Coordinates of C-alpha atoms in Angstrom, one line a residue:
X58 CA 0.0 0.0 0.0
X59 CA 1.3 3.5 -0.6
X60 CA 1.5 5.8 2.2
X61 CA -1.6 7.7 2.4
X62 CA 0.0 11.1 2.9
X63 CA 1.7 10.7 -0.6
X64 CA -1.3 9.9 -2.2
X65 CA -3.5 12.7 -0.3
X66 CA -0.3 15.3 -1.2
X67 CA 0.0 13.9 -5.1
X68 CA -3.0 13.7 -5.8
X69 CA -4.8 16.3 -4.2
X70 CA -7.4 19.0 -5.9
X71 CA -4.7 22.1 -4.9
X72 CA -1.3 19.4 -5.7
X73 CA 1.5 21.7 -7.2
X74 CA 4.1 20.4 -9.3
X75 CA 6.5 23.4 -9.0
X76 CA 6.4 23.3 -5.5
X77 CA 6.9 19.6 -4.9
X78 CA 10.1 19.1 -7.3
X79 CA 11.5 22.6 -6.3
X80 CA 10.2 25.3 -4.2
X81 CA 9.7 22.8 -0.7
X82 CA 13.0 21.9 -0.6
X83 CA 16.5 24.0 1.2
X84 CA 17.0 26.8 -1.1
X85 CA 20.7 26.1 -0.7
X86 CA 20.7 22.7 -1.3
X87 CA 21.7 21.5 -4.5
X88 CA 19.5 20.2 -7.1
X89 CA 22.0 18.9 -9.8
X90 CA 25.7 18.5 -10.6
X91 CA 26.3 19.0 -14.4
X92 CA 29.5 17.7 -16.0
X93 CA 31.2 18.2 -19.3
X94 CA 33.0 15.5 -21.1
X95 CA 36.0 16.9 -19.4
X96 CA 34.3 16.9 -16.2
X97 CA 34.3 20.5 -15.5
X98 CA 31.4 20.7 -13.5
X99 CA 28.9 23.1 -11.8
X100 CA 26.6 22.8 -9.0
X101 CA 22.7 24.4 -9.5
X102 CA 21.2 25.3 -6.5
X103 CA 17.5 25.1 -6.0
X104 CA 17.4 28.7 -5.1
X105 CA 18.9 29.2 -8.6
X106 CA 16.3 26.2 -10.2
X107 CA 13.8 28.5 -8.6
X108 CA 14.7 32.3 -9.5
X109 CA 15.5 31.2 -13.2
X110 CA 12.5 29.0 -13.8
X111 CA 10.3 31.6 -12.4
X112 CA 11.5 33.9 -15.0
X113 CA 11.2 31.6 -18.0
X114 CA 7.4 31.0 -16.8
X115 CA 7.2 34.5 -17.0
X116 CA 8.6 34.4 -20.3
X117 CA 6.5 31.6 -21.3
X118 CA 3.7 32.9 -20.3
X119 CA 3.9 35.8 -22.8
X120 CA 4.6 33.8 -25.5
X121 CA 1.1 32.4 -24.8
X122 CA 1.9 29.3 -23.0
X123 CA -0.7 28.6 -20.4
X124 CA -2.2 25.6 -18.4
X125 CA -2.5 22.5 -20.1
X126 CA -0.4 23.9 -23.0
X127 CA 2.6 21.7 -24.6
X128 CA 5.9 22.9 -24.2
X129 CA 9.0 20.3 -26.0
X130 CA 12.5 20.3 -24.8
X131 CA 15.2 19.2 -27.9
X132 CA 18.3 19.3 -25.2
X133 CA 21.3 17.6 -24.0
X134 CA 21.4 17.3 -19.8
X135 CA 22.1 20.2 -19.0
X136 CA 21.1 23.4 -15.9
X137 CA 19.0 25.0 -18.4
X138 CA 17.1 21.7 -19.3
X139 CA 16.5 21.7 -15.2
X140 CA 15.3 25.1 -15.5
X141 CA 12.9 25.0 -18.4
X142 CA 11.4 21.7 -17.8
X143 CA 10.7 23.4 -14.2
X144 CA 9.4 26.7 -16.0
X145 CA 7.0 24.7 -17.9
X146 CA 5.4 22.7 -14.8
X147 CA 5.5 26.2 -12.8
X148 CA 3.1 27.7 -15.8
X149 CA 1.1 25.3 -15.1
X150 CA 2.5 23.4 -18.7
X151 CA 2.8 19.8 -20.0
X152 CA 6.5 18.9 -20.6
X153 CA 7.1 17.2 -24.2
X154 CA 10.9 15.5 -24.0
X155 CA 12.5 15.1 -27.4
X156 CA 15.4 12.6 -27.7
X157 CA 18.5 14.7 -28.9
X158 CA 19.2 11.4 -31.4
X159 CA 15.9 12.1 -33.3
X160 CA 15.8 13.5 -36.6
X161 CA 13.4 16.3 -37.9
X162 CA 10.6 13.7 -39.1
X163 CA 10.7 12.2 -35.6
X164 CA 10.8 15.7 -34.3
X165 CA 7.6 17.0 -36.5
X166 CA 5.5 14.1 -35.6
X167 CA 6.0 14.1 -32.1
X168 CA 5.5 18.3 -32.4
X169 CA 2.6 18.2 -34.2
X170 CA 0.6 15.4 -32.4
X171 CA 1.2 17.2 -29.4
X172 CA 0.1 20.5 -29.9
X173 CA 2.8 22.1 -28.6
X174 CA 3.5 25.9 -28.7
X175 CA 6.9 26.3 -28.0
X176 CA 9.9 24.2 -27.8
X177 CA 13.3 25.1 -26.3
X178 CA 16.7 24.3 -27.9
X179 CA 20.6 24.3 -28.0
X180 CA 23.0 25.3 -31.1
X181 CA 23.7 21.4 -31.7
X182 CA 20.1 21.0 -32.2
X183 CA 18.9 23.9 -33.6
X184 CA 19.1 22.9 -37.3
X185 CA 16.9 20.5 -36.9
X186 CA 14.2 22.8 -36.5
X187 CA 15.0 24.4 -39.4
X188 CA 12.1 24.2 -42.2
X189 CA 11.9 21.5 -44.9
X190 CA 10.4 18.0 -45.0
X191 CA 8.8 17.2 -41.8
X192 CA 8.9 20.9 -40.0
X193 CA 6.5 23.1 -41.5
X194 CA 7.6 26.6 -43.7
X195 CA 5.2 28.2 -41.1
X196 CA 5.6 26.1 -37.6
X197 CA 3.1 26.8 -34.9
X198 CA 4.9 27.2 -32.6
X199 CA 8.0 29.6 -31.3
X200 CA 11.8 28.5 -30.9
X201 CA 14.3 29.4 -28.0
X202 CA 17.7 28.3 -28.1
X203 CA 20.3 28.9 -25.4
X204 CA 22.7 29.9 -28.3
X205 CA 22.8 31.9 -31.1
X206 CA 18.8 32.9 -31.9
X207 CA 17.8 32.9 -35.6
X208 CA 15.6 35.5 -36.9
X209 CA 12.5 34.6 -34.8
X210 CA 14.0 32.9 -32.1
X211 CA 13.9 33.9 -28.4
X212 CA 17.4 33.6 -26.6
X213 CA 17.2 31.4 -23.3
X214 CA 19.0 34.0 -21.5
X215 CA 17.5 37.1 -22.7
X216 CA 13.9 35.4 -21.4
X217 CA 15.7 34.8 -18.3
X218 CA 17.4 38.2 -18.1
X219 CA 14.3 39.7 -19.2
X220 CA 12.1 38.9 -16.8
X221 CA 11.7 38.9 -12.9
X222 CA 11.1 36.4 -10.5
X223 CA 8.1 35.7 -8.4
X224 CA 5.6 33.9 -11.4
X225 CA 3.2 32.3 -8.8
X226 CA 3.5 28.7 -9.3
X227 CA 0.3 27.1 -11.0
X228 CA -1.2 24.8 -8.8
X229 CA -3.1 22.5 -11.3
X230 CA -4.2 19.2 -8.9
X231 CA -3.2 15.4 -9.2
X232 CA -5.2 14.6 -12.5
X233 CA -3.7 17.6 -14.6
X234 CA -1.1 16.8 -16.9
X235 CA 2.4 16.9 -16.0
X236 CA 4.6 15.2 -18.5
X237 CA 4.0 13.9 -22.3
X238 CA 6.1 11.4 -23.7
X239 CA 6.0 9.2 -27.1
X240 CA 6.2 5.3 -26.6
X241 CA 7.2 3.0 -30.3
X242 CA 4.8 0.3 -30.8
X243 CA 4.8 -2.5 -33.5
X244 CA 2.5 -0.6 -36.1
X245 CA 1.5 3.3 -36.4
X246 CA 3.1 6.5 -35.2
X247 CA 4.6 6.9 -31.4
X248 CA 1.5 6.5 -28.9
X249 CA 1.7 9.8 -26.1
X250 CA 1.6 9.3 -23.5
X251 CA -0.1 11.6 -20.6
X252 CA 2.0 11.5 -17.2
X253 CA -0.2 13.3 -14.4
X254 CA 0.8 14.9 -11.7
X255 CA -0.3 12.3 -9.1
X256 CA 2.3 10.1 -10.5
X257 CA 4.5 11.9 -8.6
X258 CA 3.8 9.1 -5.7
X259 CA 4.7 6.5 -8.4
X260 CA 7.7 7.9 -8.8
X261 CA 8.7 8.9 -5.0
X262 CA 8.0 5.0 -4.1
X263 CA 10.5 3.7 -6.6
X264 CA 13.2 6.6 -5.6
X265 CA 12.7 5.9 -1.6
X266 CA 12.3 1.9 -2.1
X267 CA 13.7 0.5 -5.2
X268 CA 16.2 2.7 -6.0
X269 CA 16.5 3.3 -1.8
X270 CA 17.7 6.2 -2.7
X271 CA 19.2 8.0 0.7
X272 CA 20.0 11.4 1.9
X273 CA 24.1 10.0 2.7
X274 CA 24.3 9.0 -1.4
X275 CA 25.9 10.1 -4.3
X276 CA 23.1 9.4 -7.0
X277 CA 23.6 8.8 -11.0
X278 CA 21.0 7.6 -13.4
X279 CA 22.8 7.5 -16.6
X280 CA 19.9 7.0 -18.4
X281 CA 19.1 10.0 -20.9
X282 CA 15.8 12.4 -20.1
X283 CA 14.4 12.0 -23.8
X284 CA 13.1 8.9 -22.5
X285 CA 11.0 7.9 -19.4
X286 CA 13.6 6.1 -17.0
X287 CA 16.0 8.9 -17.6
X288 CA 13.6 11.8 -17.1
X289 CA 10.9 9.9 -14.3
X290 CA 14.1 9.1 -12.5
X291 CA 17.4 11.0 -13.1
X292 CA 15.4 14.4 -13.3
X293 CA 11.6 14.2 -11.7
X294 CA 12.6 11.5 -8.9
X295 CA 15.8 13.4 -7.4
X296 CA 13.9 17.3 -8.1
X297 CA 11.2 15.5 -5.7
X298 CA 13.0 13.8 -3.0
X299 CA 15.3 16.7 -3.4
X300 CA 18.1 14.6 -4.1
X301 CA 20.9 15.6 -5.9
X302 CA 21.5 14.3 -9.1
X303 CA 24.5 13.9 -11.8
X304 CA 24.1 15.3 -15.3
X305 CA 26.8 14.5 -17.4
X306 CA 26.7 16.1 -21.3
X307 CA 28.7 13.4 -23.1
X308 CA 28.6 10.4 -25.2
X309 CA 29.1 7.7 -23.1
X310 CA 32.2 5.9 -22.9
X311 CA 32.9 2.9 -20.4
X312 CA 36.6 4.9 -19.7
X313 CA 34.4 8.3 -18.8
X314 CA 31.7 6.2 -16.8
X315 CA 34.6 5.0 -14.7
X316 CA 36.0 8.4 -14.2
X317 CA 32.7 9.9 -13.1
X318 CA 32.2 7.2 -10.4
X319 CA 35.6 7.1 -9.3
X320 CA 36.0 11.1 -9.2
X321 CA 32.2 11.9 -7.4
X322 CA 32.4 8.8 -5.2
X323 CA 29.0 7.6 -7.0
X324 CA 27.5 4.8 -4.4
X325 CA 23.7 4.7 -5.9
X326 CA 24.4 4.0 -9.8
X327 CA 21.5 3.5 -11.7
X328 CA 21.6 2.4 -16.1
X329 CA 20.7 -0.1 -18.7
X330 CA 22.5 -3.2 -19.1
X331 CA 23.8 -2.3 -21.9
X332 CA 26.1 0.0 -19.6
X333 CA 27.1 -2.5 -17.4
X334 CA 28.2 -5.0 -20.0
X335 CA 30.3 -2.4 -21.2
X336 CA 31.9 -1.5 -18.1
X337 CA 32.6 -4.8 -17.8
X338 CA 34.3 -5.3 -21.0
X339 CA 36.2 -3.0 -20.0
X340 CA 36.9 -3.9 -16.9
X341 CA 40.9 -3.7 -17.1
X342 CA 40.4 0.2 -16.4
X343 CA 38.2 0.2 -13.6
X344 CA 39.4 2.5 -10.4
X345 CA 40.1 0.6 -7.3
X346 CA 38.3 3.8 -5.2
X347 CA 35.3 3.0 -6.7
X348 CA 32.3 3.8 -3.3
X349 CA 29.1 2.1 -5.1
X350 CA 27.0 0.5 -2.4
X351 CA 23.8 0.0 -4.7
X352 CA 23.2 -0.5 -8.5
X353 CA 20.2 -1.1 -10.1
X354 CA 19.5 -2.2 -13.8
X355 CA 16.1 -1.8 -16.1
X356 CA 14.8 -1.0 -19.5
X357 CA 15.7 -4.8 -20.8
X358 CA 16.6 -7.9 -18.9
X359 CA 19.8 -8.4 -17.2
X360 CA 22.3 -11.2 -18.3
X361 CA 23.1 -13.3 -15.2
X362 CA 27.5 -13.3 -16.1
X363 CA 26.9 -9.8 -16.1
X364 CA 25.3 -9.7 -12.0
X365 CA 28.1 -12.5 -11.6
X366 CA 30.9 -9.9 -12.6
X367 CA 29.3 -7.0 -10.4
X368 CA 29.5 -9.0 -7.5
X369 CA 33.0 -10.3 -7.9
X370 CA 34.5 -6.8 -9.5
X371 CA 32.2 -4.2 -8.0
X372 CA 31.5 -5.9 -4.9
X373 CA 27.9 -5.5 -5.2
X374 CA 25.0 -7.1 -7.1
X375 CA 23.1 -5.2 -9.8
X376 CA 19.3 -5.5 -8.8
X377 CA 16.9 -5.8 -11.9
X378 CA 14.1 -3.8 -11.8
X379 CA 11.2 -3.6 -14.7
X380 CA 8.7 -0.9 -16.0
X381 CA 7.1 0.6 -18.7
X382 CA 7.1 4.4 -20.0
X383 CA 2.9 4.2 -19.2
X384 CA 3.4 2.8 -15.6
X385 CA 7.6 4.0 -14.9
X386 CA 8.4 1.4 -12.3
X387 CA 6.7 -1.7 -11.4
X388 CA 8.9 -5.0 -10.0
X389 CA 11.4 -5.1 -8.4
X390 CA 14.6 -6.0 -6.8
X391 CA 14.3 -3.6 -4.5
X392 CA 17.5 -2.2 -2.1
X393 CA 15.3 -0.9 0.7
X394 CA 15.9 -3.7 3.6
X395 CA 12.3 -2.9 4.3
X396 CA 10.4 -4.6 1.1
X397 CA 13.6 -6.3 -0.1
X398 CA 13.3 -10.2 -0.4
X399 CA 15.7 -12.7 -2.0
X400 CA 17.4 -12.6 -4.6
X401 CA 16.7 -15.1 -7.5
X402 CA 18.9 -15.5 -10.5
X403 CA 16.7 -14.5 -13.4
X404 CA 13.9 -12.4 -11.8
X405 CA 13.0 -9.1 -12.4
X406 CA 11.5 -9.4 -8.9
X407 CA 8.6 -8.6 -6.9
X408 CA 5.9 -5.8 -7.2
X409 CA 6.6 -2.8 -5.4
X410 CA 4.4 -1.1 -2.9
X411 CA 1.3 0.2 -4.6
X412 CA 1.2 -1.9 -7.4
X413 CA -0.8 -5.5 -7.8
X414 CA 1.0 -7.6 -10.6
X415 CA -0.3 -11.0 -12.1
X416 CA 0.0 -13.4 -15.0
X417 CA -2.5 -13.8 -17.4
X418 CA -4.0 -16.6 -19.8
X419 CA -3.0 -16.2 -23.1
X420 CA -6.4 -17.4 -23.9
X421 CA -8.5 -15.6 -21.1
X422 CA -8.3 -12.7 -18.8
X423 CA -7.6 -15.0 -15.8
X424 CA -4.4 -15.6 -13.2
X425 CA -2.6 -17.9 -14.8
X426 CA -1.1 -21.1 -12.5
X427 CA 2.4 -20.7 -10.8
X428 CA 4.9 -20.8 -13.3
X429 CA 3.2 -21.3 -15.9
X430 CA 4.3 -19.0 -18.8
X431 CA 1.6 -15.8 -19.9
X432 CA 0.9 -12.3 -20.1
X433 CA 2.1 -10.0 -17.3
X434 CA -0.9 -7.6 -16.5
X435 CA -1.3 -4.5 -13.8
X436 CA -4.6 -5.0 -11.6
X437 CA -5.8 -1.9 -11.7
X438 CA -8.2 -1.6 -9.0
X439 CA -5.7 -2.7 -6.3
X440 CA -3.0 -0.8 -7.8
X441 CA -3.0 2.8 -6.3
X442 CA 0.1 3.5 -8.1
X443 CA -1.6 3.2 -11.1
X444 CA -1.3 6.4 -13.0
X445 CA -1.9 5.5 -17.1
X446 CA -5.8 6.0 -18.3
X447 CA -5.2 5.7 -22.2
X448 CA -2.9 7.0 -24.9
X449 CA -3.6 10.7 -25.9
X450 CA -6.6 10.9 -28.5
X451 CA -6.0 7.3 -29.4
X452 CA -9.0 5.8 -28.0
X453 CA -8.4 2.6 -30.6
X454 CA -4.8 1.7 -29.3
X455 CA -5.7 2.7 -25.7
X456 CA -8.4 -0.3 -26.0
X457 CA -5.9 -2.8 -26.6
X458 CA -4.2 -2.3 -23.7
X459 CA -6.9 -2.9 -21.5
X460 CA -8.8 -6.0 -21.0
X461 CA -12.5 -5.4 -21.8
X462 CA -13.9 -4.8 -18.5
X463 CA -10.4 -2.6 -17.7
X464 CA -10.0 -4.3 -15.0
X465 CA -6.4 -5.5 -16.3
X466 CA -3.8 -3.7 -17.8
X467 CA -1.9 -5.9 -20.4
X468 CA 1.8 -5.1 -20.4
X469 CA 2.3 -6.6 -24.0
X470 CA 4.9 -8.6 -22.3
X471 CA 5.2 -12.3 -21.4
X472 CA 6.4 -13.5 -17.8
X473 CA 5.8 -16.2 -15.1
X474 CA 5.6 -15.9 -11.9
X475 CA 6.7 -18.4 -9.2
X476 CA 5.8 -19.9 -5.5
X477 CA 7.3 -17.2 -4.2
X478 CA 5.9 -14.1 -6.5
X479 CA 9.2 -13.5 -7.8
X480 CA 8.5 -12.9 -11.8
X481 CA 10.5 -13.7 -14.9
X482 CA 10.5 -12.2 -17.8
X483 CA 10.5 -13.8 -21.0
X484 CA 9.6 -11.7 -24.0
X485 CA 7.1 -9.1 -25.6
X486 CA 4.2 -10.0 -26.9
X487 CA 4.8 -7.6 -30.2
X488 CA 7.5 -6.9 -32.5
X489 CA 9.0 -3.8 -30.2
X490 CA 12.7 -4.1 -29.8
X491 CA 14.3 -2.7 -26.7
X492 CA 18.1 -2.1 -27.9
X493 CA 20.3 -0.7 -25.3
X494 CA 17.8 0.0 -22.6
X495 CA 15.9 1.9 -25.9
X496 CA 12.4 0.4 -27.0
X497 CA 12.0 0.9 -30.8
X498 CA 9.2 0.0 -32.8
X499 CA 9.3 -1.0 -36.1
X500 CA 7.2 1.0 -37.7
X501 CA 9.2 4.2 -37.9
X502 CA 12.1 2.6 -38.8
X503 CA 10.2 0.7 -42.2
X504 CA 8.9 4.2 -42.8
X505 CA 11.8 5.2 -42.9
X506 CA 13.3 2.8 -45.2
X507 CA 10.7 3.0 -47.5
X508 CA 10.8 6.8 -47.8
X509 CA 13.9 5.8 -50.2
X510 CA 13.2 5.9 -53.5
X511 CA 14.9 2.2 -53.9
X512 CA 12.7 0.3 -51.9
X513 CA 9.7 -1.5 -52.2
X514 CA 8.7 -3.7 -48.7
X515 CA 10.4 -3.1 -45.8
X516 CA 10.1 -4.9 -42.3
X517 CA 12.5 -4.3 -39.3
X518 CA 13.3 -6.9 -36.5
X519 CA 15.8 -7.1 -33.1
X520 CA 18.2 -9.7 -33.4
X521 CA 20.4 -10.9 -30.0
X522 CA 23.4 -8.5 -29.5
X523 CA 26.0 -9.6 -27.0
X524 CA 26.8 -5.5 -26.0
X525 CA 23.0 -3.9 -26.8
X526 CA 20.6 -6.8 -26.0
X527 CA 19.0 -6.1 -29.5
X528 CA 19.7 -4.3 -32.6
X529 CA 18.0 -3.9 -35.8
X530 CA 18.6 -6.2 -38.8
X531 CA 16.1 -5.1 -41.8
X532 CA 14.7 -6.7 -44.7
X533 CA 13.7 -4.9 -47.8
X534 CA 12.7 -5.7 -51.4
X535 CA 13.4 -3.6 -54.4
X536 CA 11.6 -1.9 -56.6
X537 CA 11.4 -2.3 -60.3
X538 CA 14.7 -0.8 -61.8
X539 CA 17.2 -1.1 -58.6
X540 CA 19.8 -3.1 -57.8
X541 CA 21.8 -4.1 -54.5
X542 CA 24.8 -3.3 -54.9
X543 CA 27.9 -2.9 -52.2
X544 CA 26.7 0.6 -51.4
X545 CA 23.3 0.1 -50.7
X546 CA 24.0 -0.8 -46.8
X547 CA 25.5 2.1 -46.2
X548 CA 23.1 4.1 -48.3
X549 CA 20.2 3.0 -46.5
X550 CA 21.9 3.3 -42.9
X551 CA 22.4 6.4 -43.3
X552 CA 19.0 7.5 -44.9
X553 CA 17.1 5.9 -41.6
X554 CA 20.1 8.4 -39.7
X555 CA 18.7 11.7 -41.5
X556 CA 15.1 10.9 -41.7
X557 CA 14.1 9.0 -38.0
X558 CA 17.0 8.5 -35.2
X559 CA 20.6 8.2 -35.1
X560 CA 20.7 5.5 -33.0
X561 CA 17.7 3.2 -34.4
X562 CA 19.4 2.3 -38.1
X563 CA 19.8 -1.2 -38.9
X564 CA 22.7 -2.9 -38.5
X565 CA 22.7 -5.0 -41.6
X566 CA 20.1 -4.8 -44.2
X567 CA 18.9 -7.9 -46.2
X568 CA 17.9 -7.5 -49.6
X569 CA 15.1 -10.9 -50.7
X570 CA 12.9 -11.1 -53.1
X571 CA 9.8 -11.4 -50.8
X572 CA 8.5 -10.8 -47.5
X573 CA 6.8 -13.7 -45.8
X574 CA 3.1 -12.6 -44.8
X575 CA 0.2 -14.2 -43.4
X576 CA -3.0 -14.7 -46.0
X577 CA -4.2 -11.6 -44.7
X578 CA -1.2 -9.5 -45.7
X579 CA 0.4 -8.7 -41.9
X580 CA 4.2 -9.5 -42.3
X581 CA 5.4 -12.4 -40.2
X582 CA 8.3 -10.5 -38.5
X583 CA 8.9 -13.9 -36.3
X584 CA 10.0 -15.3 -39.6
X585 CA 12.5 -13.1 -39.8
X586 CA 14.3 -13.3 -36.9
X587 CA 15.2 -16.6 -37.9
X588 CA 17.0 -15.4 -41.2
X589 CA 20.4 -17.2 -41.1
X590 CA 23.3 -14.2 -40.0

């Protein structure tokens, strides 16, 4: 059970989010550490997270941005991604992340669907913005950049500069929306995704008793904010346990990961597998004044030589932990000595406080027997954690992820559950392929491949990766008058760079002279993923 003084706090009728994740807390204290890929580094304050957000609300405010309005961030971690994303709850505003790997068709979609008004920028990102293709000649919506402003920009600091303090904080209640992120699926655009502000509580739980995050700790979450475990937990979570956090604006590099644990005594260490099983392969460089006392894994399940190799190298386990962008997190390992239980090899663990997990039937909305294998679905009248209602203005996708009297919510992933309620993951219902932590859906990525003017049929499928988990292998046919030739690879690579995400192009593409499809037409992806490498 949550604590009822969360839930009556998070969720109540007056419930402000500006106050909760910044104005409560010791004005001295400090909010963030932000790091360079040197490691120069800066502290922000939250009396400084509080004078320059209140500004930018101001500023907002007379660009037209009011309550319930959309307002997208396209930035690296930064203090002035702190700030805005601050600004924006204080005006009473719905946060739209962008991931800084995204291209402009990415971009537009996720823009447009959303409504939003305004979005704020740096110079590496700026061109993106820039009209042509995707991004309208005429965008609705205004630009500020904390560089360099283009004709019709706004300059971050001249809003800050520009404006005083004191912009009451909008105190919009538990329902009102908060945050707005895109989650892939297997067919159609991104799904949004409506965080309220009552999921707040959600959050606070995992912080306080998953993550057990203390007041004695040196916290990272590695995990970038352009997608929900970075932004519920390396940016909401520590703004609203007042925590601070690590923001480092780099690539990531298992040398630099090292350096950053090693040089800030980092003892609560939070990232995707992927990171770990980097680290590891690179071992031979790890400091010997290393002070980690906890780590915890999610986004994709955790290989059991790589939990054997934290315990012997780091000296502590890593502690797998599962969630979902629509729920943040859900099971489990958890390092609080309060709800912790034992460890079992393989398990993604046990349901946290506030949340009632079973497995389904595949063939009926029923508890399925102890392990035996089925879907993994949220009760959601005996979860109060429960935050997710439905997709935004997609009543049709929102319906298959309920079960038809709602009273289960259907994960799209497959688990069992033994004698002891631990549960064990075992793969997604769908075609979505989480690569590095990263859940990708197919869809956008054939989109994009078929937006060349080479190809015919596309489909896109995650095949095992020893360092990502997954990556993306495609399959395409060719359309009357092409050829595959040794630059076609690359060609198409590349075009899937430029037109949907740096980071989501396949890793070898197939050329074949036919997709194989079911009567109906639906490409049989699982057919696929047995392609001989």
């Amino acid at each position: 059970m949550l604590e009822l003084p969360t839930l009556l706090t998070y969720g109540a009728d007056d419930a402000c989010a500006a106050e909760f994740l910044c104005d409560r807390h010791d004005p001295l204290a400090v909010a963030a550490t932000v790091l360079d890929s040197e490691l120069r580094h800066f502290d922000v304050t939250f009396v400084r997270l509080r004078d320059h957000s209140e500004r930018l609300a101001a500023a907002f405010s007379e660009l037209g941005v009011g309550p319930g309005d959309r307002v997208a961030t396209l930035m690296p971690k930064s203090a002035e991604l702190l700030a805005t994303a601050v600004a924006i709850w204080r005006a009473g505003a719905v946060h739209v992340p962008l991931f800084t790997a995204f291209a402009p068709p990415a971009i537009a979609m996720r823009m447009l669907d959303s409504g939003a008004k305004l979005v704020v920028t740096d110079p590496t990102q700026r061109p993106k913005l820039d009209p042509g293709g995707a991004i309208p000649a005429d965008p609705p919506w205004h630009i500020v950049t904390t560089g360099v402003a283009q004709p019709g920009d706004h300059r971050w600091a001249d809003l800050v500069d520009g404006n005083p303090p004191g912009f009451p904080a909008a105190a919009m209640g538990g329902e009102a929306p908060l945050i707005q992120l895109y989650t892939s699926g297997t067919t159609g655009d991104p799904k949004g995704v409506v965080v309220p502000v009552k999921a707040l509580a959600a959050f606070e739980m995992y912080m306080r008793r998953g993550l057990y995050v203390t007041d004695d700790d040196v916290f990272w979450n590695i995990a970038d904010p352009g997608w929900a475990y970075g932004l519920y937990y390396a940016v909401v979570g520590p703004l609203l346990t007042g925590q601070r956090t690590i923001l480092l604006d780099a690539a990531f590099s298992p040398d630099l990961c090292w350096e950053v644990l090693s040089r800030f005594q980092v003892t609560n260490f939070a990232a995707a597998p992927t990171v770990y099983r980097a680290l590891r392969a690179a071992d031979a460089s790890m400091p010997s004044d290393l002070a980690l006392r906890r780590c915890s894994s999610a986004g994709e399940p955790l290989n059991p030589e790589v939990i054997d190799w934290a315990v012997a190298q780091l000296g502590v386990p890593i502690l797998d932990q599962y969630g979902q962008t629509e729920l943040g997190m859900v099971l489990a390992n958890a390092h609080d000595p309060d709800v912790a239980r034992p460890l079992k090899p393989g398990s993604m663990g046990y349901p946290l406080p506030g949340w009632r997990v079973n497995v389904l039937r595949h063939e009926a909305d029923e508890p399925a027997d102890v392990d035996e294998m089925g879907r993994l679905a949220i009760d959601v009248p005996a979860s109060e954690a429960m935050f997710f209602s439905g997709y935004f203005r997609d009543p049709a996708r929102t319906k298959e992820r309920f079960s038809d009297d709602g009273h289960w919510y259907l994960t799209g992933d497959t688990a069992r559950r033994d004698a002891t309620g631990a549960y064990f993951f075992s793969a997604r219902d769908d075609d979505v392929i989480i690569m590095a932590g990263y859940r990708i859906g197919p869809f956008e990525v054939e989109s994009a491949l078929l937006a060349h003017p080479a190809i015919a049929e596309a489909a896109v499928v995650g095949v095992p990766d020893e360092l990502r988990g997954e990556v993306l292998e495609a399959f395409v046919t060719l359309r009357s008058g092409h050829r595959a030739g040794p630059g076609l690879e690359a060609e198409l690579q590349q075009h899937v760079k430029d037109t949907y995400a740096a980071h989501a192009y396949p890793r070898r593409v197939h050329v074949v002279d036919a997709l194989p499809k079911t009567p109906s037409g639906k490409v049989q992806r699982f057919l696929l993923r047995k392609h001989p490498a």
